[in-house]
CSV table of N, CA, C and O in Angstrom, one decimal:
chain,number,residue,atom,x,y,z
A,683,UNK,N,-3.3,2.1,15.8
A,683,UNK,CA,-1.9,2.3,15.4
A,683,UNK,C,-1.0,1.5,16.3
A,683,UNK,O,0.0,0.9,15.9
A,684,UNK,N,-1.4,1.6,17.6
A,684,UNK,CA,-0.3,0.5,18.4
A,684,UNK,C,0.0,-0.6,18.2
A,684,UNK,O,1.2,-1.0,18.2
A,685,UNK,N,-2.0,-2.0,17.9
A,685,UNK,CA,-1.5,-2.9,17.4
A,685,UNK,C,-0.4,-2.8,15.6
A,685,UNK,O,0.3,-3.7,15.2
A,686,UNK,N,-0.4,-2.0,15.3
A,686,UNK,CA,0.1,-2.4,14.0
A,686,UNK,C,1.5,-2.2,14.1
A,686,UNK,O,2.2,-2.8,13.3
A,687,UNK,N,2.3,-1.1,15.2
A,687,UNK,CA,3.3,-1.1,16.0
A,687,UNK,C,3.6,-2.3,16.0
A,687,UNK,O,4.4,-3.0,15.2
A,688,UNK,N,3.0,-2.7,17.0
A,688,UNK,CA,3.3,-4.2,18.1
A,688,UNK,C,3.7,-5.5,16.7
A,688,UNK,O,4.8,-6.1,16.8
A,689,UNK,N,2.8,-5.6,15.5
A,689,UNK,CA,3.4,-6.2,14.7
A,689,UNK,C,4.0,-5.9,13.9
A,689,UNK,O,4.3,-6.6,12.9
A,690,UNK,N,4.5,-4.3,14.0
A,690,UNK,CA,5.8,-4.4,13.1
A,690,UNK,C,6.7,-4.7,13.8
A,690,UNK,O,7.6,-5.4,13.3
A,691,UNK,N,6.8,-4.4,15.0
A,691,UNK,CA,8.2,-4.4,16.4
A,691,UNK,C,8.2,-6.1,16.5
A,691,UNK,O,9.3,-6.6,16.9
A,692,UNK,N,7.1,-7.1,16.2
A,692,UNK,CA,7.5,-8.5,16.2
A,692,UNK,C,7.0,-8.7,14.9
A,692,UNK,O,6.2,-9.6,14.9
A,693,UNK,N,7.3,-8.3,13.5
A,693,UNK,CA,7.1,-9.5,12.3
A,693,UNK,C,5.6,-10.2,12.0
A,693,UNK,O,5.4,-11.2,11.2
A,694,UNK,N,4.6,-9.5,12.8
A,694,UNK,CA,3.3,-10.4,12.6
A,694,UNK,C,2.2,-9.9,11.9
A,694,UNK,O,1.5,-9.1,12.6
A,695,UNK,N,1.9,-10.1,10.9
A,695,UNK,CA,0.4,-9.7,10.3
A,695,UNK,C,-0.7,-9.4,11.2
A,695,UNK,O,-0.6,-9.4,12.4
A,696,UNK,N,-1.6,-9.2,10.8
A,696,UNK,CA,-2.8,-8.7,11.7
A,696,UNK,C,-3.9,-9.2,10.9
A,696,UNK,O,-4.0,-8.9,9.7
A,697,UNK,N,-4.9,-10.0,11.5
A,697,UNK,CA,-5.6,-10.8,11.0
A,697,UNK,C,-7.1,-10.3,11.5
A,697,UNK,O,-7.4,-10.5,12.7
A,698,UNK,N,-7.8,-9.8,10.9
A,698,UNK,CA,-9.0,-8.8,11.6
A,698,UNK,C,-10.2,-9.0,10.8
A,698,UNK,O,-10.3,-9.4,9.6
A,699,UNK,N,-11.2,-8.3,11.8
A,699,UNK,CA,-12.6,-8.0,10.8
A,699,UNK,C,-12.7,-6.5,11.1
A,699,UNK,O,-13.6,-5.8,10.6
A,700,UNK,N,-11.9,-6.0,11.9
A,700,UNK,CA,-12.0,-4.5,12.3
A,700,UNK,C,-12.0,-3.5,10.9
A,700,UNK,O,-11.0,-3.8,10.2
A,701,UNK,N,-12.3,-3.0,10.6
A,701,UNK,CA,-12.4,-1.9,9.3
A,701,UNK,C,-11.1,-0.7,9.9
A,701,UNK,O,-10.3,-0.2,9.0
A,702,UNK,N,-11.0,-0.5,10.6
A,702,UNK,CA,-10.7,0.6,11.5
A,702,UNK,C,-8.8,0.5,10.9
A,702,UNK,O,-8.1,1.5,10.4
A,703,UNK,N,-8.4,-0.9,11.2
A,703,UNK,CA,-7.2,-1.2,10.0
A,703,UNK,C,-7.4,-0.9,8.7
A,703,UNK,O,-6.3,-0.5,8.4
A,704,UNK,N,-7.9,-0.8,8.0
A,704,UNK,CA,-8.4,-0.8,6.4
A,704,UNK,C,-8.2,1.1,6.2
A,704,UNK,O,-7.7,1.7,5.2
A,705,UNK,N,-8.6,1.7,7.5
A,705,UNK,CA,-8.4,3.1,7.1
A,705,UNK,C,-7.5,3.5,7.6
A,705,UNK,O,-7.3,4.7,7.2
A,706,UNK,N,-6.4,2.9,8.5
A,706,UNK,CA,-5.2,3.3,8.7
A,706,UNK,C,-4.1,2.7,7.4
A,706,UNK,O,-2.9,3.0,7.3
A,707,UNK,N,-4.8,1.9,6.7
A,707,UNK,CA,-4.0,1.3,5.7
A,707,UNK,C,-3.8,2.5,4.8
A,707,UNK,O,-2.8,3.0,4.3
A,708,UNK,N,-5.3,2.8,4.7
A,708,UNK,CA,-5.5,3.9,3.2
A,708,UNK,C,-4.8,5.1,4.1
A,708,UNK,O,-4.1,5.7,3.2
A,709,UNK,N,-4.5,5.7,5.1
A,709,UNK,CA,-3.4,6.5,5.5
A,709,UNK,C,-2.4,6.3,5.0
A,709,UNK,O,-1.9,7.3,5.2
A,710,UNK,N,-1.5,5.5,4.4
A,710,UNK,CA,-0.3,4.8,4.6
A,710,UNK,C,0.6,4.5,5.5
A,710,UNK,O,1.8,4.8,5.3
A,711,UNK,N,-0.1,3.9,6.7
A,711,UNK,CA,0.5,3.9,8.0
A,711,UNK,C,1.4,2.5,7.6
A,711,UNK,O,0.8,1.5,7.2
A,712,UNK,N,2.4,2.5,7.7
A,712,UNK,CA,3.3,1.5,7.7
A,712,UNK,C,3.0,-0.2,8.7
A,712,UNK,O,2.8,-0.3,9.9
A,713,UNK,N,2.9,-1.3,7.8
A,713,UNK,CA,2.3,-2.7,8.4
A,713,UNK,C,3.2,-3.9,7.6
A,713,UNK,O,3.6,-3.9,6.5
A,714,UNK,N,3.2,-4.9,8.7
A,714,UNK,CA,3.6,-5.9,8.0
A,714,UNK,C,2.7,-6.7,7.1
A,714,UNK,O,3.1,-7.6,6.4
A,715,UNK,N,1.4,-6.3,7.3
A,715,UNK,CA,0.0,-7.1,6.4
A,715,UNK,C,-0.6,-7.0,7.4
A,715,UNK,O,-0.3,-6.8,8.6
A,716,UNK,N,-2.0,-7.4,6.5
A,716,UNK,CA,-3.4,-6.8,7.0
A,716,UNK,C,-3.8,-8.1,6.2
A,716,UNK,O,-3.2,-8.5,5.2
A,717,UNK,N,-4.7,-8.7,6.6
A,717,UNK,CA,-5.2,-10.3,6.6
A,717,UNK,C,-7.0,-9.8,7.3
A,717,UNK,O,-7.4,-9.9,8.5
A,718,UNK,N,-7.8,-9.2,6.0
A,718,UNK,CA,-9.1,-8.7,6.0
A,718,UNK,C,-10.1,-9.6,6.5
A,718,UNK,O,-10.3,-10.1,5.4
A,719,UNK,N,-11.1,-10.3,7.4
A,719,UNK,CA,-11.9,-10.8,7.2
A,719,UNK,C,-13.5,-10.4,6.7
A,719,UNK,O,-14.2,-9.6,7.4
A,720,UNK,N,-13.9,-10.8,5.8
A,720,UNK,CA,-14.9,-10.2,4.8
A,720,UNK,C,-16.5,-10.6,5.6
A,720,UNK,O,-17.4,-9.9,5.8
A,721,UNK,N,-16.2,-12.0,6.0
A,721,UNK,CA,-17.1,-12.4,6.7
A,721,UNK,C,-16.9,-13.8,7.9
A,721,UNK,O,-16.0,-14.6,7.7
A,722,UNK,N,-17.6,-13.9,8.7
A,722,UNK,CA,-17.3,-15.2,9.7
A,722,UNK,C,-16.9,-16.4,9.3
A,722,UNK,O,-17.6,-16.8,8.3
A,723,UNK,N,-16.1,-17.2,9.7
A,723,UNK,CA,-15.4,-18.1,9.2
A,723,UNK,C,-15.1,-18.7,10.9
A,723,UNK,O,-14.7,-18.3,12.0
A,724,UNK,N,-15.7,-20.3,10.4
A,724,UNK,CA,-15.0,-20.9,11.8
A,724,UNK,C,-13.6,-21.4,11.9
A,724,UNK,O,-12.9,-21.0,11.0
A,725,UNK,N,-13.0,-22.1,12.8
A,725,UNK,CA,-11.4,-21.9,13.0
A,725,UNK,C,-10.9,-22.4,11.8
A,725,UNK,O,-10.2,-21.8,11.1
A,726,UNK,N,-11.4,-23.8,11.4
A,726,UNK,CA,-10.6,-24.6,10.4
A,726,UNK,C,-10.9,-24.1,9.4
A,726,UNK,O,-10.0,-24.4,8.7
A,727,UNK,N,-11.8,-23.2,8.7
A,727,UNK,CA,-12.1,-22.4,7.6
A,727,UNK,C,-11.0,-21.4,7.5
A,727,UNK,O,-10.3,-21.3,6.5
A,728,UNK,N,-10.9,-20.7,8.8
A,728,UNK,CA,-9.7,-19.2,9.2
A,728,UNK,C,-8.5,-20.4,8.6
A,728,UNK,O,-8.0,-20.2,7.5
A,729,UNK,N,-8.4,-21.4,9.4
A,729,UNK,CA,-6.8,-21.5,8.9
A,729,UNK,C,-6.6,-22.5,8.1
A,729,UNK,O,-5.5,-23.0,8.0
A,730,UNK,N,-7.5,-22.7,7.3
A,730,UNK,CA,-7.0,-23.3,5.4
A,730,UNK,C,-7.2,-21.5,4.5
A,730,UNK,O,-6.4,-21.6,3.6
A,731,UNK,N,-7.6,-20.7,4.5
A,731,UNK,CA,-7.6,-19.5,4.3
A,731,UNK,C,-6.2,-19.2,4.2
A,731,UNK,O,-5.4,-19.1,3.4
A,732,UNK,N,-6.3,-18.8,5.8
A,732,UNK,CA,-4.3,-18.4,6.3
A,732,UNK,C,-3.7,-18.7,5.4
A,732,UNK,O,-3.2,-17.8,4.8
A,733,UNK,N,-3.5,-20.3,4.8
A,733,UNK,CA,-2.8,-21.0,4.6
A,733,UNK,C,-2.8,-20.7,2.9
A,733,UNK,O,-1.8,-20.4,2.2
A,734,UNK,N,-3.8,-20.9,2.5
A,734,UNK,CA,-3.8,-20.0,1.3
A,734,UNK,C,-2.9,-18.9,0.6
A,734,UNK,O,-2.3,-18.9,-0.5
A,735,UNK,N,-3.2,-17.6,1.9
A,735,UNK,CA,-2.7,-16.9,1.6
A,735,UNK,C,-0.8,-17.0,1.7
A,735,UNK,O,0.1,-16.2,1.2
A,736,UNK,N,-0.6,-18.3,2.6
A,736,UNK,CA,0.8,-18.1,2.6
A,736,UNK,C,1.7,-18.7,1.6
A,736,UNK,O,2.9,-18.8,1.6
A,737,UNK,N,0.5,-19.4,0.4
A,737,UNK,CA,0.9,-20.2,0.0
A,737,UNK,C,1.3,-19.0,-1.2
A,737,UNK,O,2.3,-18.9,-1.9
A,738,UNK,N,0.3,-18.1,-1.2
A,738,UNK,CA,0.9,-17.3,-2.7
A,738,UNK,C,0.9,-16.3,-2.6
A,738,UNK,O,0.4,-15.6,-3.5
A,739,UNK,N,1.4,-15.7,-1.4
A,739,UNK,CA,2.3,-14.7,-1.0
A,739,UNK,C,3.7,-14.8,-0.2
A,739,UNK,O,3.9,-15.3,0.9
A,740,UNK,N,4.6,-14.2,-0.7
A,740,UNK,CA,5.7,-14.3,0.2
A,740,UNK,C,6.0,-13.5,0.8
A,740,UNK,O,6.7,-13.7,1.8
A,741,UNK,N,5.6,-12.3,0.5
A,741,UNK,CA,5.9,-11.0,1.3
A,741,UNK,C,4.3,-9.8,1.4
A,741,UNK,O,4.1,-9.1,0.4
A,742,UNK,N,3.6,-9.9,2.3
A,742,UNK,CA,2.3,-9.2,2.7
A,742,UNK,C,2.3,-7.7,3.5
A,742,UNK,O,1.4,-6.9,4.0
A,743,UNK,N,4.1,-7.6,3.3
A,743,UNK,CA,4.3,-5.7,3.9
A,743,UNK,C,3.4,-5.0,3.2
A,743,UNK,O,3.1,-5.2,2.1
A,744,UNK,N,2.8,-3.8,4.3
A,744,UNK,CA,1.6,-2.9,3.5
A,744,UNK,C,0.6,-3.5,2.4
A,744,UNK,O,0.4,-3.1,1.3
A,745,UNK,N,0.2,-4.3,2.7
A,745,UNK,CA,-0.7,-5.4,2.0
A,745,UNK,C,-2.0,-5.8,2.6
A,745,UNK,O,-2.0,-6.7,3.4
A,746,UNK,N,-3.2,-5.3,2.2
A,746,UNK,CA,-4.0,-6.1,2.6
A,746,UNK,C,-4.8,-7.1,1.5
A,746,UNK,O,-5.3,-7.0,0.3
A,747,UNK,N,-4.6,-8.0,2.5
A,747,UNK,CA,-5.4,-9.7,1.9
A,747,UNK,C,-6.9,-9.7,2.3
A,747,UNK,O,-7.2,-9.5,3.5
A,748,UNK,N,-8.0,-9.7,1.5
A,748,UNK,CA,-9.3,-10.2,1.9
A,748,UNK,C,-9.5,-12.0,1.7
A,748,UNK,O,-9.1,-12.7,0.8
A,749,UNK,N,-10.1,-12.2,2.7
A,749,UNK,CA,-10.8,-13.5,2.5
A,749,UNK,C,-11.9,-13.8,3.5
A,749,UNK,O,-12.3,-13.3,4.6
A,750,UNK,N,-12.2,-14.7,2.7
A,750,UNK,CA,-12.2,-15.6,1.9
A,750,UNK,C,-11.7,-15.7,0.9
A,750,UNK,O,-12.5,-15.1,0.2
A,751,UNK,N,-10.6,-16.1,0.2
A,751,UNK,CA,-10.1,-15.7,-1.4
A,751,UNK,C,-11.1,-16.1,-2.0
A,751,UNK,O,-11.9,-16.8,-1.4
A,752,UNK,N,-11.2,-15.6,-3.6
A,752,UNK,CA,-12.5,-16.7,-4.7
A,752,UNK,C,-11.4,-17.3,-5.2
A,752,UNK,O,-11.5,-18.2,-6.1
């Protein structure tokens, strides 16, 4: 709960493979997005993904994203 504090108090998504987010989601704990990792991805994979996602979303409040997208 603190990291998801910490990015609501700065505007930042949370980009994880931790599950442990996913059930504070299904609480309805308040987040600016949740950016799921489904499985291992090396850096430049992670960030054409990211990038994906920013491309067709504009707003990811209380949102979680899985990717790899299909």
């Amino acid at each position: 709960e603190e990291i998801l504090d910490y990015g609501n108090k700065n505007k930042r998504v949370i980009v994880t493979k931790d599950s442990d987010f996913l059930r504070l989601h299904a609480k309805g704990i308040k987040h600016i997005g949740i950016i799921f990792l489904t499985k291992t991805l090396n850096t430049s994979e992670l960030i054409k993904e990211i990038q994906k996602v920013l491309m067709l979303f504009e707003n990811l409040e209380n949102t979680v994203i899985f990717i790899p997208l299909k």
